[in-house]
Amino acid sequence: MDVSRSLARQSLLVAVVAAVIDGVVLWLSGMFSYAPWHTTAAMIGIVAGDLALAAPPRTAGVVAVAQVVVRLLAAWLMHTHGLAARITDVGFLVAGYRAGAWLSGPTSVLTMLVMCGGVTFSQLMIVRDTTRDWRLLLASTVSAGCVPWLVGRYTAARGAYLAELEQRERLRKQEHQVAVERAVADERAAIARDLHDVISHHVSAIGIHAGAARMAMADSTNGPATRSLTAVEASSRAALVDLRRQLDLLHGRDDSGQRQPGLADIDGLVDYVRTAGLNVEVIVHGSAVVLPESLDLTVYRIVQEMLTNALRHGDGEHALLDVDYLPTRVVIRATNPLPPVPATDRTAVPRGLAGIRRRTELFDGELDYGPEAEGTRWHTTVSLPIGGA
């Protein structure tokens, strides 16, 4: 609204200035001494035509034609009284500009031709030697009738181009916003997958412990059953804690003082797996480094899945976890003996490797896995760039 009012005020200012200049030039032409009444009528027409420049843009064609009529009238008065004074043309030029800027198609071109015709006839009616030179006549016609129209066309085209650029920028911002929302949705989906992996890990361990408890209690009610039931309870508590943490992240909450697990929690994870009967040996090479939080959590989940696979698909008794801190990478390798199975089953790929692969690819890491030692052992190796987060 403020912009529209400002443009309206500027249009009115241009119209008033044009009317004043054109009126003063006509006054100084000397025509009032020869034909005061005709000159007064011409003055009224010029001022009215110039003030019409403040009218809405849709009237640009009518205003331009009115300017042509006023110009021809002034030229006729000068010709009648033998005056060679130059016809004022400020309002005429502004009208040509408005016709080029606001009109389009055949209407705009026709208006420009009418204005060129008005310039030509007005020049021919004024008796001057210079008007008899067709080259000067052509130059006057083009400069007064065509050039303002071309400037208006250029201004309109430039305005349309700038509007198109602004529209493209708005679309780019909208696309960026959509991309951000898609990234958030993807991140939520990743967290949901993470939640699935967490629950799968703990529930699998609970099932193993429950089975061990059932078999142990069939023979006695002492040590093994107690340990297994204790592990079941610990797994349940761990599942609830991890589930609560992941749900908090999904809902955009992160309790102060609570952090996501990382490499610093590997020992606790190993101790937990050991309670399930899997004897895990941990070997660390190099000095531990502080990893970015997202990468630290990813490494923890990868180790968690490695140990779960060793518990599910290995012999259930032994596993080796090797963590190697390199200058630019961290390499995690897990190996475990395979249970005695037919040779055709020794190359079966554990399903948990899909989650490891997704997390590895997210950080541009490398994954290698497969049987070794003639199919008696299985290895899973992940190499992640430390700066990959």
Coordinates of C-alpha atoms in Angstrom, one line a residue:
M1 CA 0.0 0.0 0.0
D2 CA 2.8 2.4 0.8
V3 CA 4.6 1.6 -2.4
S4 CA 1.4 2.3 -4.4
R5 CA 0.9 5.7 -2.7
S6 CA 4.5 6.6 -3.4
L7 CA 4.2 5.8 -7.1
A8 CA 1.0 7.8 -7.3
R9 CA 2.7 10.8 -5.7
Q10 CA 5.6 10.5 -8.1
S11 CA 3.3 10.3 -11.1
L12 CA 1.5 13.4 -9.9
L13 CA 4.7 15.3 -9.4
V14 CA 5.9 14.4 -13.0
A15 CA 2.5 15.5 -14.4
V16 CA 2.7 18.8 -12.6
V17 CA 6.3 19.5 -13.6
A18 CA 5.5 18.7 -17.2
A19 CA 2.4 20.9 -17.2
V20 CA 4.4 23.8 -15.7
I21 CA 7.3 23.6 -18.2
D22 CA 5.1 23.1 -21.2
G23 CA 2.8 26.0 -20.1
V24 CA 5.7 28.3 -19.5
V25 CA 7.3 27.5 -22.9
L26 CA 4.0 28.2 -24.7
W27 CA 3.6 31.4 -22.8
L28 CA 7.0 32.6 -23.8
S29 CA 6.4 31.7 -27.5
G30 CA 4.6 35.0 -28.0
M31 CA 1.4 33.5 -29.3
F32 CA -0.7 35.3 -26.8
S33 CA 0.0 38.6 -28.6
Y34 CA -1.5 37.3 -31.8
A35 CA -4.3 35.0 -30.7
P36 CA -5.0 35.2 -27.0
W37 CA -8.2 33.1 -27.1
H38 CA -6.8 30.4 -29.2
T39 CA -3.6 30.3 -27.2
T40 CA -5.5 30.1 -24.0
A41 CA -7.4 27.1 -25.4
A42 CA -4.1 25.5 -26.4
M43 CA -2.7 26.3 -22.9
I44 CA -5.7 24.6 -21.3
G45 CA -5.3 21.6 -23.5
I46 CA -1.6 21.3 -22.8
V47 CA -2.0 21.6 -19.1
A48 CA -4.9 19.1 -19.1
G49 CA -3.0 16.6 -21.2
D50 CA 0.1 16.9 -19.0
L51 CA -1.9 16.5 -15.8
A52 CA -3.5 13.4 -17.3
L53 CA 0.0 11.8 -17.1
A54 CA -1.0 11.1 -13.4
A55 CA -3.9 8.9 -14.5
P56 CA -3.8 5.1 -14.1
P57 CA -1.5 3.1 -16.4
R58 CA -4.5 1.7 -18.3
T59 CA -5.1 5.2 -19.8
A60 CA -1.6 5.5 -21.3
G61 CA -2.9 5.0 -24.9
V62 CA -5.6 7.7 -24.5
V63 CA -3.2 10.1 -22.9
A64 CA -0.7 9.6 -25.7
V65 CA -3.3 10.3 -28.4
A66 CA -4.4 13.4 -26.4
Q67 CA -0.8 14.6 -26.4
V68 CA -0.6 14.2 -30.2
V69 CA -3.8 16.2 -30.6
V70 CA -2.5 19.0 -28.3
R71 CA 0.8 19.1 -30.2
L72 CA -0.9 19.3 -33.6
L73 CA -3.1 22.1 -32.3
A74 CA -0.1 24.1 -31.0
A75 CA 1.7 23.5 -34.4
W76 CA -1.4 24.7 -36.3
L77 CA -1.5 27.9 -34.2
M78 CA 2.2 28.6 -34.8
H79 CA 1.7 27.9 -38.5
T80 CA -1.3 30.2 -38.7
H81 CA 0.5 33.1 -37.2
G82 CA 3.8 32.5 -38.8
L83 CA 5.7 31.7 -35.7
A84 CA 8.8 29.5 -35.7
A85 CA 8.9 28.8 -32.0
R86 CA 9.8 25.3 -30.9
I87 CA 6.9 23.3 -29.6
T88 CA 7.2 22.2 -26.0
D89 CA 7.3 18.4 -25.7
V90 CA 8.0 17.4 -22.0
G91 CA 4.5 15.9 -21.6
F92 CA 4.7 14.4 -25.1
L93 CA 7.9 12.6 -24.3
V94 CA 6.6 11.3 -20.9
A95 CA 3.4 10.1 -22.7
G96 CA 5.6 8.2 -25.2
Y97 CA 7.5 6.6 -22.3
R98 CA 4.3 5.5 -20.6
A99 CA 2.9 4.0 -23.8
G100 CA 6.0 1.9 -24.2
A101 CA 6.1 0.9 -20.5
W102 CA 2.5 0.2 -19.8
L103 CA 1.0 -0.9 -23.2
S104 CA 1.7 -4.2 -24.9
G105 CA 1.1 -5.9 -28.2
P106 CA -0.4 -4.2 -31.3
T107 CA -1.9 -1.4 -29.1
S108 CA 1.5 -0.3 -28.0
V109 CA 3.0 -0.3 -31.5
L110 CA 0.0 1.5 -32.9
T111 CA 0.3 4.2 -30.3
M112 CA 3.9 4.7 -31.1
L113 CA 3.1 5.1 -34.8
V114 CA 0.4 7.6 -34.0
M115 CA 2.9 9.6 -31.9
C116 CA 5.5 9.5 -34.7
G117 CA 2.9 10.7 -37.1
G118 CA 2.0 13.6 -34.8
V119 CA 5.6 14.7 -34.6
T120 CA 6.0 14.5 -38.4
F121 CA 2.9 16.5 -39.2
S122 CA 3.6 19.1 -36.5
Q123 CA 7.1 19.6 -37.9
L124 CA 5.7 20.0 -41.4
M125 CA 3.2 22.6 -40.4
I126 CA 5.8 24.9 -38.8
V127 CA 7.4 26.9 -41.6
R128 CA 11.1 26.5 -41.1
D129 CA 13.9 25.8 -43.5
T130 CA 15.2 23.0 -41.3
T131 CA 12.0 21.1 -41.6
R132 CA 12.4 20.8 -45.3
D133 CA 15.4 18.5 -44.8
W134 CA 14.0 15.0 -44.6
R135 CA 16.9 13.8 -42.6
L136 CA 16.3 16.3 -39.8
L137 CA 12.6 15.5 -40.1
L138 CA 13.3 11.8 -39.6
A139 CA 15.7 12.5 -36.7
S140 CA 13.0 14.7 -35.0
T141 CA 10.3 12.0 -35.5
V142 CA 12.4 9.2 -34.1
S143 CA 13.8 11.2 -31.2
A144 CA 10.4 12.5 -30.0
G145 CA 8.0 9.8 -31.2
C146 CA 10.0 6.5 -31.0
V147 CA 12.9 6.8 -28.5
P148 CA 10.7 7.5 -25.4
W149 CA 8.6 4.5 -26.4
L150 CA 11.7 2.3 -26.7
V151 CA 12.9 3.5 -23.3
G152 CA 9.6 2.6 -21.8
R153 CA 9.7 -0.9 -23.4
Y154 CA 13.2 -1.4 -22.1
T155 CA 12.2 -0.3 -18.6
A156 CA 9.2 -2.6 -18.6
A157 CA 11.3 -5.5 -19.9
R158 CA 13.9 -4.9 -17.3
G159 CA 11.2 -4.7 -14.6
A160 CA 9.8 -8.0 -15.8
Y161 CA 13.3 -9.6 -15.8
L162 CA 13.9 -8.4 -12.2
A163 CA 10.5 -9.7 -11.2
E164 CA 11.4 -13.1 -12.7
L165 CA 14.7 -13.1 -10.8
E166 CA 12.9 -12.4 -7.6
Q167 CA 10.4 -15.2 -8.4
R168 CA 13.3 -17.5 -9.1
E169 CA 14.8 -16.5 -5.7
R170 CA 11.6 -17.2 -4.0
L171 CA 11.3 -20.6 -5.7
R172 CA 14.9 -21.3 -4.7
K173 CA 14.1 -20.5 -1.1
Q174 CA 11.0 -22.6 -1.2
E175 CA 13.0 -25.5 -2.7
H176 CA 15.6 -25.0 0.0
Q177 CA 12.9 -25.1 2.7
V178 CA 11.5 -28.3 1.2
A179 CA 15.0 -29.8 1.1
V180 CA 15.5 -28.9 4.7
E181 CA 12.1 -30.4 5.7
R182 CA 13.0 -33.5 3.6
A183 CA 16.3 -33.7 5.4
V184 CA 14.6 -33.5 8.8
A185 CA 12.2 -36.2 7.7
D186 CA 15.1 -38.4 6.6
E187 CA 16.8 -37.7 9.9
R188 CA 13.7 -38.7 11.8
A189 CA 13.5 -41.9 9.6
A190 CA 17.2 -42.6 10.5
I191 CA 16.4 -42.1 14.2
A192 CA 13.4 -44.5 13.8
R193 CA 15.8 -47.1 12.2
D194 CA 18.2 -46.5 15.1
L195 CA 15.3 -47.1 17.5
H196 CA 14.5 -50.3 15.7
D197 CA 18.1 -51.5 16.0
V198 CA 18.2 -50.6 19.7
I199 CA 15.1 -52.5 20.5
S200 CA 16.1 -55.4 18.3
H201 CA 19.5 -55.7 20.1
H202 CA 18.1 -55.7 23.6
V203 CA 15.1 -57.9 22.8
S204 CA 17.4 -60.5 21.2
A205 CA 19.6 -60.5 24.2
I206 CA 16.6 -60.8 26.5
G207 CA 15.4 -63.8 24.5
I208 CA 18.8 -65.5 24.8
H209 CA 19.0 -64.9 28.5
A210 CA 15.5 -66.1 29.0
G211 CA 16.3 -69.3 27.1
A212 CA 19.5 -69.8 29.2
A213 CA 17.5 -69.3 32.4
R214 CA 14.9 -71.8 31.3
M215 CA 17.5 -74.5 30.5
A216 CA 19.5 -73.7 33.6
M217 CA 16.5 -73.9 35.9
A218 CA 15.6 -77.2 34.6
D219 CA 18.7 -78.6 36.3
S220 CA 19.1 -76.3 39.3
T221 CA 18.0 -73.1 40.8
N222 CA 21.4 -71.7 41.6
G223 CA 24.1 -69.7 39.9
P224 CA 23.5 -69.8 36.1
A225 CA 19.8 -69.1 36.4
T226 CA 20.4 -66.2 38.7
R227 CA 22.9 -64.7 36.4
S228 CA 20.7 -65.1 33.4
L229 CA 17.7 -63.6 35.1
T230 CA 19.8 -60.7 36.3
A231 CA 21.0 -60.1 32.8
V232 CA 17.3 -60.2 31.6
E233 CA 16.5 -57.5 34.1
A234 CA 19.5 -55.4 33.1
S235 CA 18.6 -55.7 29.4
S236 CA 15.1 -54.6 30.1
R237 CA 16.3 -51.5 31.9
A238 CA 18.8 -50.7 29.2
A239 CA 16.1 -51.1 26.5
L240 CA 13.8 -48.7 28.4
V241 CA 16.6 -46.1 28.8
D242 CA 17.6 -46.3 25.1
L243 CA 13.9 -46.2 24.0
R244 CA 13.2 -43.2 26.1
R245 CA 16.3 -41.4 24.8
Q246 CA 15.4 -42.1 21.1
L247 CA 11.8 -41.0 21.6
D248 CA 12.9 -37.8 23.2
L249 CA 15.0 -37.1 20.1
L250 CA 12.1 -37.8 17.8
H251 CA 10.0 -35.3 19.8
G252 CA 12.8 -32.7 19.7
R253 CA 13.7 -33.0 23.4
D254 CA 17.1 -33.7 24.9
D255 CA 17.3 -33.7 28.6
S256 CA 20.2 -31.7 30.1
G257 CA 23.0 -33.8 31.3
Q258 CA 21.9 -36.7 29.1
R259 CA 24.1 -37.6 26.1
Q260 CA 24.0 -40.2 23.4
P261 CA 26.3 -43.2 23.9
G262 CA 29.7 -43.3 22.2
L263 CA 33.1 -45.0 22.2
A264 CA 33.5 -44.1 25.9
D265 CA 30.6 -46.5 26.6
I266 CA 32.0 -49.4 24.7
D267 CA 33.2 -51.1 28.0
G268 CA 29.8 -51.0 29.4
L269 CA 28.4 -52.5 26.2
V270 CA 31.1 -55.3 26.3
D271 CA 30.3 -56.0 29.9
Y272 CA 26.6 -56.3 29.1
V273 CA 27.3 -58.8 26.2
R274 CA 29.6 -60.8 28.5
T275 CA 26.6 -61.4 30.8
A276 CA 25.0 -63.2 27.9
G277 CA 27.9 -65.7 27.9
L278 CA 29.9 -64.1 25.0
N279 CA 33.5 -63.7 26.0
V280 CA 34.6 -60.6 24.3
E281 CA 38.3 -59.6 24.1
V282 CA 38.9 -55.9 23.4
I283 CA 42.1 -54.6 21.8
V284 CA 42.7 -50.8 21.3
H285 CA 45.5 -49.5 19.1
G286 CA 46.5 -45.8 19.3
S287 CA 45.3 -43.0 21.5
A288 CA 41.6 -42.4 21.8
V289 CA 40.4 -39.2 20.2
V290 CA 37.3 -37.1 20.7
L291 CA 34.9 -37.8 17.9
P292 CA 32.1 -35.6 16.7
E293 CA 28.9 -36.5 18.6
S294 CA 27.1 -37.9 15.5
L295 CA 30.1 -40.0 14.5
D296 CA 30.6 -41.1 18.1
L297 CA 27.0 -42.4 18.3
T298 CA 27.4 -44.1 14.9
V299 CA 30.5 -46.0 16.0
Y300 CA 28.8 -47.1 19.2
R301 CA 25.8 -48.4 17.2
I302 CA 28.1 -50.2 14.8
V303 CA 30.0 -51.9 17.6
Q304 CA 26.6 -52.8 19.2
E305 CA 25.4 -54.4 16.0
M306 CA 28.8 -56.2 15.6
L307 CA 28.5 -57.8 19.0
T308 CA 24.9 -58.7 18.5
N309 CA 25.8 -60.4 15.3
A310 CA 28.5 -62.3 17.0
L311 CA 26.1 -63.4 19.7
R312 CA 23.4 -64.4 17.2
H313 CA 25.4 -65.9 14.4
G314 CA 28.7 -66.9 16.0
D315 CA 29.4 -69.8 18.4
G316 CA 28.0 -67.6 21.2
E317 CA 31.1 -68.0 23.3
H318 CA 34.0 -66.0 21.9
A319 CA 34.5 -62.7 20.0
L320 CA 37.4 -60.3 19.4
L321 CA 36.8 -56.5 19.1
D322 CA 39.7 -54.5 17.7
V323 CA 39.6 -50.6 17.7
D324 CA 42.4 -48.8 15.8
Y325 CA 42.7 -45.1 16.1
L326 CA 44.6 -43.8 13.0
P327 CA 45.5 -40.1 12.3
T328 CA 42.5 -39.6 10.0
R329 CA 40.3 -42.7 10.6
V330 CA 39.0 -45.0 13.2
V331 CA 38.8 -48.7 12.2
I332 CA 36.6 -51.2 14.1
R333 CA 37.0 -54.9 13.4
A334 CA 35.0 -57.7 15.1
T335 CA 35.8 -61.4 14.6
N336 CA 34.2 -64.4 16.0
P337 CA 34.2 -68.2 15.5
L338 CA 31.3 -69.6 13.5
P339 CA 29.3 -72.5 14.8
P340 CA 29.7 -75.8 13.1
V341 CA 27.3 -75.7 10.2
P342 CA 27.2 -77.2 6.7
A343 CA 29.7 -75.6 4.2
T344 CA 26.9 -74.1 2.2
D345 CA 25.7 -72.0 5.1
R346 CA 29.1 -70.6 6.2
T347 CA 28.9 -67.7 3.8
A348 CA 25.4 -66.5 4.9
V349 CA 25.4 -62.8 5.5
P350 CA 24.0 -61.7 8.9
R351 CA 20.9 -59.4 8.4
G352 CA 22.3 -56.9 10.9
L353 CA 24.9 -55.9 8.4
A354 CA 22.3 -53.8 6.6
G355 CA 22.2 -51.3 9.5
I356 CA 26.0 -51.3 9.7
R357 CA 26.1 -50.5 5.9
R358 CA 23.7 -47.6 6.2
R359 CA 25.6 -46.0 9.0
T360 CA 28.9 -46.5 7.3
E361 CA 27.7 -45.0 4.0
L362 CA 26.3 -42.0 5.9
F363 CA 29.8 -41.0 6.9
D364 CA 31.5 -42.0 3.6
G365 CA 33.2 -45.0 5.4
E366 CA 34.2 -48.4 4.2
L367 CA 32.7 -51.8 5.1
D368 CA 34.2 -55.2 4.6
Y369 CA 32.9 -58.5 5.9
G370 CA 32.9 -62.2 5.2
P371 CA 34.2 -65.6 6.4
E372 CA 37.8 -66.3 6.9
A373 CA 40.0 -69.2 8.0
E374 CA 38.3 -71.6 5.7
G375 CA 34.9 -70.5 6.9
T376 CA 35.5 -71.1 10.6
R377 CA 35.5 -67.4 11.5
W378 CA 33.6 -64.3 10.5
H379 CA 34.9 -60.8 10.4
T380 CA 33.3 -57.4 10.0
T381 CA 35.5 -54.4 9.5
V382 CA 34.4 -50.7 9.3
S383 CA 36.7 -47.8 8.6
L384 CA 35.3 -44.3 9.2
P385 CA 37.0 -41.0 8.5
I386 CA 37.3 -39.0 11.7
G387 CA 36.5 -35.7 9.9
G388 CA 33.5 -37.3 8.1
A389 CA 30.9 -35.8 10.4

